[in-house]
Amino acid sequence: MIAVIDYKAGNLTSVVKALHYLGAETLVTQDPNVVRKASKIVLPGVGHFQATQLLADLGITSAVREAVAGGTLFLGVCVGLQWLFEGSTEAPETAGLGHFAGRCERFPATHNGAELKSPHVGWNSLEGIREDSRLLRGVANGGYVYYTHSWRAPLVSATASVTEYGGAFTGVVERDNVMGVQFHPEKSSTVGLQVLKNFVEL
């Protein structure tokens, strides 16, 4: 059973629909005990990073830490990926999970002397895909996925793929059983479904 965490800001309906399409059994929950017992965990996310404070308030942050320490597979989507880092300048007072080092930052106002539009909305490619990535198995370099975000995660040793917009940022992060995607796989056509299928089949 995949626990899909509801923190009142996630894009739950589309994610759950895509998981059901792939044959996965899901349970939308705010219960930390359900999270602890799940075989897999998904944290969808849209909106402001401050909304993730509810995860700590409900005891879900500690439940996720326990679960992933025990080997439970975790997938964060969009803000769900950003939450895996130490925090974000969007809400400096709100701590992330801290599983990966670094903080998420807003896209710069300009890049190479030109104005950079923010949020970054639309289709963009995944580049530099790590050959050992289980989440991106069957996804070719240059595969297009759908983004909509104004903050981005830094490049770290666990970065499994990068995307270029105002410089390179982490499109996918993956280390052992903990994974995250900045794009929306549920809106990313064939490539997005392949990513979710890989996660479901792990």
PDB file of C-alpha atoms in Angstrom:
ATOM      1  CA  MET A   1       0.000   0.000   0.000  1.00  0.00           C
ATOM      2  CA  ILE A   2       1.238   3.462  -0.953  1.00  0.00           C
ATOM      3  CA  ALA A   3       0.521   6.150   1.628  1.00  0.00           C
ATOM      4  CA  VAL A   4      -0.153   9.448  -0.155  1.00  0.00           C
ATOM      5  CA  ILE A   5       0.364  12.204   2.393  1.00  0.00           C
ATOM      6  CA  ASP A   6      -2.273  14.928   2.528  1.00  0.00           C
ATOM      7  CA  TYR A   7      -0.995  18.202   3.990  1.00  0.00           C
ATOM      8  CA  LYS A   8      -3.736  20.347   2.445  1.00  0.00           C
ATOM      9  CA  ALA A   9      -1.490  21.683  -0.302  1.00  0.00           C
ATOM     10  CA  GLY A  10      -0.694  18.676  -2.463  1.00  0.00           C
ATOM     11  CA  ASN A  11      -1.937  17.922  -5.959  1.00  0.00           C
ATOM     12  CA  LEU A  12      -3.568  14.784  -4.576  1.00  0.00           C
ATOM     13  CA  THR A  13      -6.283  13.968  -7.096  1.00  0.00           C
ATOM     14  CA  SER A  14      -4.054  13.830 -10.173  1.00  0.00           C
ATOM     15  CA  VAL A  15      -1.308  11.874  -8.416  1.00  0.00           C
ATOM     16  CA  VAL A  16      -3.700   9.318  -6.941  1.00  0.00           C
ATOM     17  CA  LYS A  17      -5.460   8.935 -10.296  1.00  0.00           C
ATOM     18  CA  ALA A  18      -2.141   8.236 -12.036  1.00  0.00           C
ATOM     19  CA  LEU A  19      -1.118   5.695  -9.375  1.00  0.00           C
ATOM     20  CA  HIS A  20      -4.479   3.925  -9.671  1.00  0.00           C
ATOM     21  CA  TYR A  21      -4.062   3.841 -13.457  1.00  0.00           C
ATOM     22  CA  LEU A  22      -0.819   1.959 -12.868  1.00  0.00           C
ATOM     23  CA  GLY A  23      -2.586  -0.540 -10.615  1.00  0.00           C
ATOM     24  CA  ALA A  24      -1.266   0.736  -7.292  1.00  0.00           C
ATOM     25  CA  GLU A  25      -3.240   0.570  -4.064  1.00  0.00           C
ATOM     26  CA  THR A  26      -3.192   3.933  -2.298  1.00  0.00           C
ATOM     27  CA  LEU A  27      -4.401   5.482   0.929  1.00  0.00           C
ATOM     28  CA  VAL A  28      -4.584   9.257   1.315  1.00  0.00           C
ATOM     29  CA  THR A  29      -3.667  10.022   4.907  1.00  0.00           C
ATOM     30  CA  GLN A  30      -2.618  12.490   7.577  1.00  0.00           C
ATOM     31  CA  ASP A  31      -2.012   9.697  10.090  1.00  0.00           C
ATOM     32  CA  PRO A  32       1.680   9.229  11.038  1.00  0.00           C
ATOM     33  CA  ASN A  33       0.988   5.613  12.037  1.00  0.00           C
ATOM     34  CA  VAL A  34      -0.299   4.841   8.535  1.00  0.00           C
ATOM     35  CA  VAL A  35       2.848   6.450   7.132  1.00  0.00           C
ATOM     36  CA  ARG A  36       5.044   4.286   9.373  1.00  0.00           C
ATOM     37  CA  LYS A  37       3.361   1.092   8.212  1.00  0.00           C
ATOM     38  CA  ALA A  38       3.148   1.845   4.472  1.00  0.00           C
ATOM     39  CA  SER A  39       5.209  -0.096   1.958  1.00  0.00           C
ATOM     40  CA  LYS A  40       5.795   3.122   0.007  1.00  0.00           C
ATOM     41  CA  ILE A  41       5.178   6.821   0.680  1.00  0.00           C
ATOM     42  CA  VAL A  42       4.366   9.604  -1.784  1.00  0.00           C
ATOM     43  CA  LEU A  43       4.380  13.302  -0.849  1.00  0.00           C
ATOM     44  CA  PRO A  44       2.742  15.361  -3.621  1.00  0.00           C
ATOM     45  CA  GLY A  45       3.091  19.092  -3.452  1.00  0.00           C
ATOM     46  CA  VAL A  46       2.085  22.389  -4.973  1.00  0.00           C
ATOM     47  CA  GLY A  47       2.106  25.871  -3.539  1.00  0.00           C
ATOM     48  CA  HIS A  48       4.076  27.479  -0.728  1.00  0.00           C
ATOM     49  CA  PHE A  49       6.847  25.690   1.182  1.00  0.00           C
ATOM     50  CA  GLN A  50       5.374  26.954   4.463  1.00  0.00           C
ATOM     51  CA  ALA A  51       2.487  24.496   3.996  1.00  0.00           C
ATOM     52  CA  THR A  52       4.930  21.676   4.819  1.00  0.00           C
ATOM     53  CA  GLN A  53       5.003  22.919   8.433  1.00  0.00           C
ATOM     54  CA  LEU A  54       1.838  20.876   8.886  1.00  0.00           C
ATOM     55  CA  LEU A  55       3.911  17.717   8.383  1.00  0.00           C
ATOM     56  CA  ALA A  56       5.887  18.496  11.524  1.00  0.00           C
ATOM     57  CA  ASP A  57       2.786  19.592  13.424  1.00  0.00           C
ATOM     58  CA  LEU A  58       1.006  16.303  12.662  1.00  0.00           C
ATOM     59  CA  GLY A  59       4.013  14.141  13.523  1.00  0.00           C
ATOM     60  CA  ILE A  60       4.426  13.042   9.915  1.00  0.00           C
ATOM     61  CA  THR A  61       7.990  14.350   9.627  1.00  0.00           C
ATOM     62  CA  SER A  62       9.205  12.036  12.379  1.00  0.00           C
ATOM     63  CA  ALA A  63       7.133   9.170  10.932  1.00  0.00           C
ATOM     64  CA  VAL A  64       8.789   9.640   7.536  1.00  0.00           C
ATOM     65  CA  ARG A  65      12.234   9.672   9.153  1.00  0.00           C
ATOM     66  CA  GLU A  66      11.486   6.376  10.900  1.00  0.00           C
ATOM     67  CA  ALA A  67      10.045   4.826   7.752  1.00  0.00           C
ATOM     68  CA  VAL A  68      12.885   5.744   5.422  1.00  0.00           C
ATOM     69  CA  ALA A  69      15.464   4.695   8.028  1.00  0.00           C
ATOM     70  CA  GLY A  70      13.798   1.275   7.892  1.00  0.00           C
ATOM     71  CA  GLY A  71      14.035   1.147   4.097  1.00  0.00           C
ATOM     72  CA  THR A  72      10.542   2.307   3.070  1.00  0.00           C
ATOM     73  CA  LEU A  73      10.494   3.780  -0.434  1.00  0.00           C
ATOM     74  CA  PHE A  74       9.689   7.508  -0.545  1.00  0.00           C
ATOM     75  CA  LEU A  75       8.843   9.762  -3.491  1.00  0.00           C
ATOM     76  CA  GLY A  76       8.465  13.537  -3.177  1.00  0.00           C
ATOM     77  CA  VAL A  77       6.840  15.524  -5.991  1.00  0.00           C
ATOM     78  CA  CYS A  78       7.508  19.232  -6.649  1.00  0.00           C
ATOM     79  CA  VAL A  79       7.392  20.840  -3.173  1.00  0.00           C
ATOM     80  CA  GLY A  80       7.672  17.238  -1.960  1.00  0.00           C
ATOM     81  CA  LEU A  81      11.161  17.104  -3.479  1.00  0.00           C
ATOM     82  CA  GLN A  82      12.094  20.474  -1.986  1.00  0.00           C
ATOM     83  CA  TRP A  83      10.974  19.258   1.457  1.00  0.00           C
ATOM     84  CA  LEU A  84      13.642  16.539   1.299  1.00  0.00           C
ATOM     85  CA  PHE A  85      16.287  19.275   1.619  1.00  0.00           C
ATOM     86  CA  GLU A  86      17.081  21.350   4.704  1.00  0.00           C
ATOM     87  CA  GLY A  87      14.647  24.089   3.810  1.00  0.00           C
ATOM     88  CA  SER A  88      13.764  26.827   1.356  1.00  0.00           C
ATOM     89  CA  THR A  89      14.200  30.586   1.183  1.00  0.00           C
ATOM     90  CA  GLU A  90      10.477  30.695   0.392  1.00  0.00           C
ATOM     91  CA  ALA A  91       9.790  30.004   4.083  1.00  0.00           C
ATOM     92  CA  PRO A  92      13.087  30.291   5.993  1.00  0.00           C
ATOM     93  CA  GLU A  93      11.461  29.485   9.336  1.00  0.00           C
ATOM     94  CA  THR A  94      10.069  26.144   8.080  1.00  0.00           C
ATOM     95  CA  ALA A  95      12.485  23.221   8.242  1.00  0.00           C
ATOM     96  CA  GLY A  96      12.581  20.531   5.598  1.00  0.00           C
ATOM     97  CA  LEU A  97      13.285  16.875   6.253  1.00  0.00           C
ATOM     98  CA  GLY A  98      17.031  17.499   5.877  1.00  0.00           C
ATOM     99  CA  HIS A  99      17.643  14.178   4.146  1.00  0.00           C
ATOM    100  CA  PHE A 100      19.717  16.009   1.534  1.00  0.00           C
ATOM    101  CA  ALA A 101      22.036  18.929   2.262  1.00  0.00           C
ATOM    102  CA  GLY A 102      21.307  22.409   1.006  1.00  0.00           C
ATOM    103  CA  ARG A 103      18.390  24.803   0.693  1.00  0.00           C
ATOM    104  CA  CYS A 104      16.050  25.551  -2.173  1.00  0.00           C
ATOM    105  CA  GLU A 105      16.231  29.035  -3.664  1.00  0.00           C
ATOM    106  CA  ARG A 106      14.127  31.170  -5.992  1.00  0.00           C
ATOM    107  CA  PHE A 107      15.087  31.422  -9.640  1.00  0.00           C
ATOM    108  CA  PRO A 108      17.227  34.509 -10.287  1.00  0.00           C
ATOM    109  CA  ALA A 109      15.612  37.557 -11.866  1.00  0.00           C
ATOM    110  CA  THR A 110      18.083  37.455 -14.742  1.00  0.00           C
ATOM    111  CA  HIS A 111      20.296  34.865 -16.420  1.00  0.00           C
ATOM    112  CA  ASN A 112      23.153  35.648 -18.819  1.00  0.00           C
ATOM    113  CA  GLY A 113      22.032  39.267 -18.936  1.00  0.00           C
ATOM    114  CA  ALA A 114      18.438  38.503 -19.890  1.00  0.00           C
ATOM    115  CA  GLU A 115      15.287  38.634 -17.808  1.00  0.00           C
ATOM    116  CA  LEU A 116      14.265  35.214 -16.507  1.00  0.00           C
ATOM    117  CA  LYS A 117      10.554  34.542 -16.198  1.00  0.00           C
ATOM    118  CA  SER A 118       9.417  33.005 -12.934  1.00  0.00           C
ATOM    119  CA  PRO A 119       7.660  30.714 -12.256  1.00  0.00           C
ATOM    120  CA  HIS A 120       9.264  28.192 -14.567  1.00  0.00           C
ATOM    121  CA  VAL A 121       6.173  26.746 -16.248  1.00  0.00           C
ATOM    122  CA  GLY A 122       6.011  24.254 -19.105  1.00  0.00           C
ATOM    123  CA  TRP A 123       7.893  21.395 -20.675  1.00  0.00           C
ATOM    124  CA  ASN A 124      11.630  21.031 -20.167  1.00  0.00           C
ATOM    125  CA  SER A 125      14.109  18.207 -20.567  1.00  0.00           C
ATOM    126  CA  LEU A 126      15.839  15.874 -18.145  1.00  0.00           C
ATOM    127  CA  GLU A 127      19.576  15.816 -18.805  1.00  0.00           C
ATOM    128  CA  GLY A 128      22.550  13.931 -17.405  1.00  0.00           C
ATOM    129  CA  ILE A 129      20.436  11.009 -16.196  1.00  0.00           C
ATOM    130  CA  ARG A 130      22.428   8.783 -13.837  1.00  0.00           C
ATOM    131  CA  GLU A 131      22.808   5.287 -15.237  1.00  0.00           C
ATOM    132  CA  ASP A 132      22.157   3.717 -11.826  1.00  0.00           C
ATOM    133  CA  SER A 133      18.875   5.581 -11.284  1.00  0.00           C
ATOM    134  CA  ARG A 134      16.053   3.138 -10.566  1.00  0.00           C
ATOM    135  CA  LEU A 135      13.422   5.870 -10.702  1.00  0.00           C
ATOM    136  CA  LEU A 136      14.493   6.917 -14.211  1.00  0.00           C
ATOM    137  CA  ARG A 137      14.884   3.431 -15.671  1.00  0.00           C
ATOM    138  CA  GLY A 138      13.759   3.516 -19.300  1.00  0.00           C
ATOM    139  CA  VAL A 139      13.812   7.331 -19.475  1.00  0.00           C
ATOM    140  CA  ALA A 140      16.173   8.673 -22.129  1.00  0.00           C
ATOM    141  CA  ASN A 141      18.334  11.751 -21.744  1.00  0.00           C
ATOM    142  CA  GLY A 142      16.414  14.700 -23.135  1.00  0.00           C
ATOM    143  CA  GLY A 143      13.020  13.313 -22.154  1.00  0.00           C
ATOM    144  CA  TYR A 144      10.500  16.101 -21.603  1.00  0.00           C
ATOM    145  CA  VAL A 145       8.508  16.598 -18.408  1.00  0.00           C
ATOM    146  CA  TYR A 146       6.154  19.287 -17.129  1.00  0.00           C
ATOM    147  CA  TYR A 147       7.310  21.862 -14.564  1.00  0.00           C
ATOM    148  CA  THR A 148       5.580  24.627 -12.642  1.00  0.00           C
ATOM    149  CA  HIS A 149       7.672  26.141  -9.832  1.00  0.00           C
ATOM    150  CA  SER A 150       9.468  29.291  -8.695  1.00  0.00           C
ATOM    151  CA  TRP A 151      11.972  27.686  -6.301  1.00  0.00           C
ATOM    152  CA  ARG A 152      14.574  25.076  -7.195  1.00  0.00           C
ATOM    153  CA  ALA A 153      16.739  22.548  -5.397  1.00  0.00           C
ATOM    154  CA  PRO A 154      20.539  22.750  -5.602  1.00  0.00           C
ATOM    155  CA  LEU A 155      22.735  20.206  -7.338  1.00  0.00           C
ATOM    156  CA  VAL A 156      23.948  17.591  -4.854  1.00  0.00           C
ATOM    157  CA  SER A 157      25.742  14.249  -5.027  1.00  0.00           C
ATOM    158  CA  ALA A 158      22.344  12.512  -5.025  1.00  0.00           C
ATOM    159  CA  THR A 159      21.104  14.451  -8.072  1.00  0.00           C
ATOM    160  CA  ALA A 160      19.932  11.846 -10.589  1.00  0.00           C
ATOM    161  CA  SER A 161      19.073  14.271 -13.397  1.00  0.00           C
ATOM    162  CA  VAL A 162      19.370  17.998 -14.038  1.00  0.00           C
ATOM    163  CA  THR A 163      17.235  20.517 -15.874  1.00  0.00           C
ATOM    164  CA  GLU A 164      18.459  23.823 -17.268  1.00  0.00           C
ATOM    165  CA  TYR A 165      16.507  26.994 -16.581  1.00  0.00           C
ATOM    166  CA  GLY A 166      18.351  30.004 -15.248  1.00  0.00           C
ATOM    167  CA  GLY A 167      21.247  27.577 -14.705  1.00  0.00           C
ATOM    168  CA  ALA A 168      21.205  23.910 -13.779  1.00  0.00           C
ATOM    169  CA  PHE A 169      19.006  22.641 -10.950  1.00  0.00           C
ATOM    170  CA  THR A 170      18.030  19.229  -9.591  1.00  0.00           C
ATOM    171  CA  GLY A 171      15.209  17.775 -11.644  1.00  0.00           C
ATOM    172  CA  VAL A 172      15.419  14.399  -9.903  1.00  0.00           C
ATOM    173  CA  VAL A 173      17.133  13.425  -6.656  1.00  0.00           C
ATOM    174  CA  GLU A 174      17.683   9.817  -5.641  1.00  0.00           C
ATOM    175  CA  ARG A 175      19.681   8.072  -2.951  1.00  0.00           C
ATOM    176  CA  ASP A 176      18.812   4.510  -2.036  1.00  0.00           C
ATOM    177  CA  ASN A 177      15.118   4.438  -1.068  1.00  0.00           C
ATOM    178  CA  VAL A 178      14.542   8.223  -1.010  1.00  0.00           C
ATOM    179  CA  MET A 179      13.641   9.951  -4.273  1.00  0.00           C
ATOM    180  CA  GLY A 180      12.125  13.185  -5.479  1.00  0.00           C
ATOM    181  CA  VAL A 181      11.095  14.848  -8.733  1.00  0.00           C
ATOM    182  CA  GLN A 182      10.721  18.600  -9.204  1.00  0.00           C
ATOM    183  CA  PHE A 183       8.407  18.127 -12.187  1.00  0.00           C
ATOM    184  CA  HIS A 184       4.848  16.771 -12.076  1.00  0.00           C
ATOM    185  CA  PRO A 185       4.956  13.168 -13.332  1.00  0.00           C
ATOM    186  CA  GLU A 186       1.169  12.957 -13.265  1.00  0.00           C
ATOM    187  CA  LYS A 187       1.109  15.725 -15.918  1.00  0.00           C
ATOM    188  CA  SER A 188       4.183  14.614 -17.866  1.00  0.00           C
ATOM    189  CA  SER A 189       2.679  12.185 -20.361  1.00  0.00           C
ATOM    190  CA  THR A 190       4.693   9.061 -21.257  1.00  0.00           C
ATOM    191  CA  VAL A 191       7.862  10.015 -19.390  1.00  0.00           C
ATOM    192  CA  GLY A 192       5.964  10.890 -16.228  1.00  0.00           C
ATOM    193  CA  LEU A 193       4.013   7.647 -16.271  1.00  0.00           C
ATOM    194  CA  GLN A 194       7.248   5.719 -16.735  1.00  0.00           C
ATOM    195  CA  VAL A 195       8.706   7.411 -13.647  1.00  0.00           C
ATOM    196  CA  LEU A 196       5.629   6.577 -11.559  1.00  0.00           C
ATOM    197  CA  LYS A 197       5.563   3.031 -12.962  1.00  0.00           C
ATOM    198  CA  ASN A 198       9.190   2.562 -11.940  1.00  0.00           C
ATOM    199  CA  PHE A 199       8.384   3.713  -8.417  1.00  0.00           C
ATOM    200  CA  VAL A 200       5.312   1.485  -8.139  1.00  0.00           C
ATOM    201  CA  GLU A 201       7.309  -1.537  -9.333  1.00  0.00           C
ATOM    202  CA  LEU A 202      10.304  -1.053  -7.026  1.00  0.00           C
TER     203      LEU A 202
END
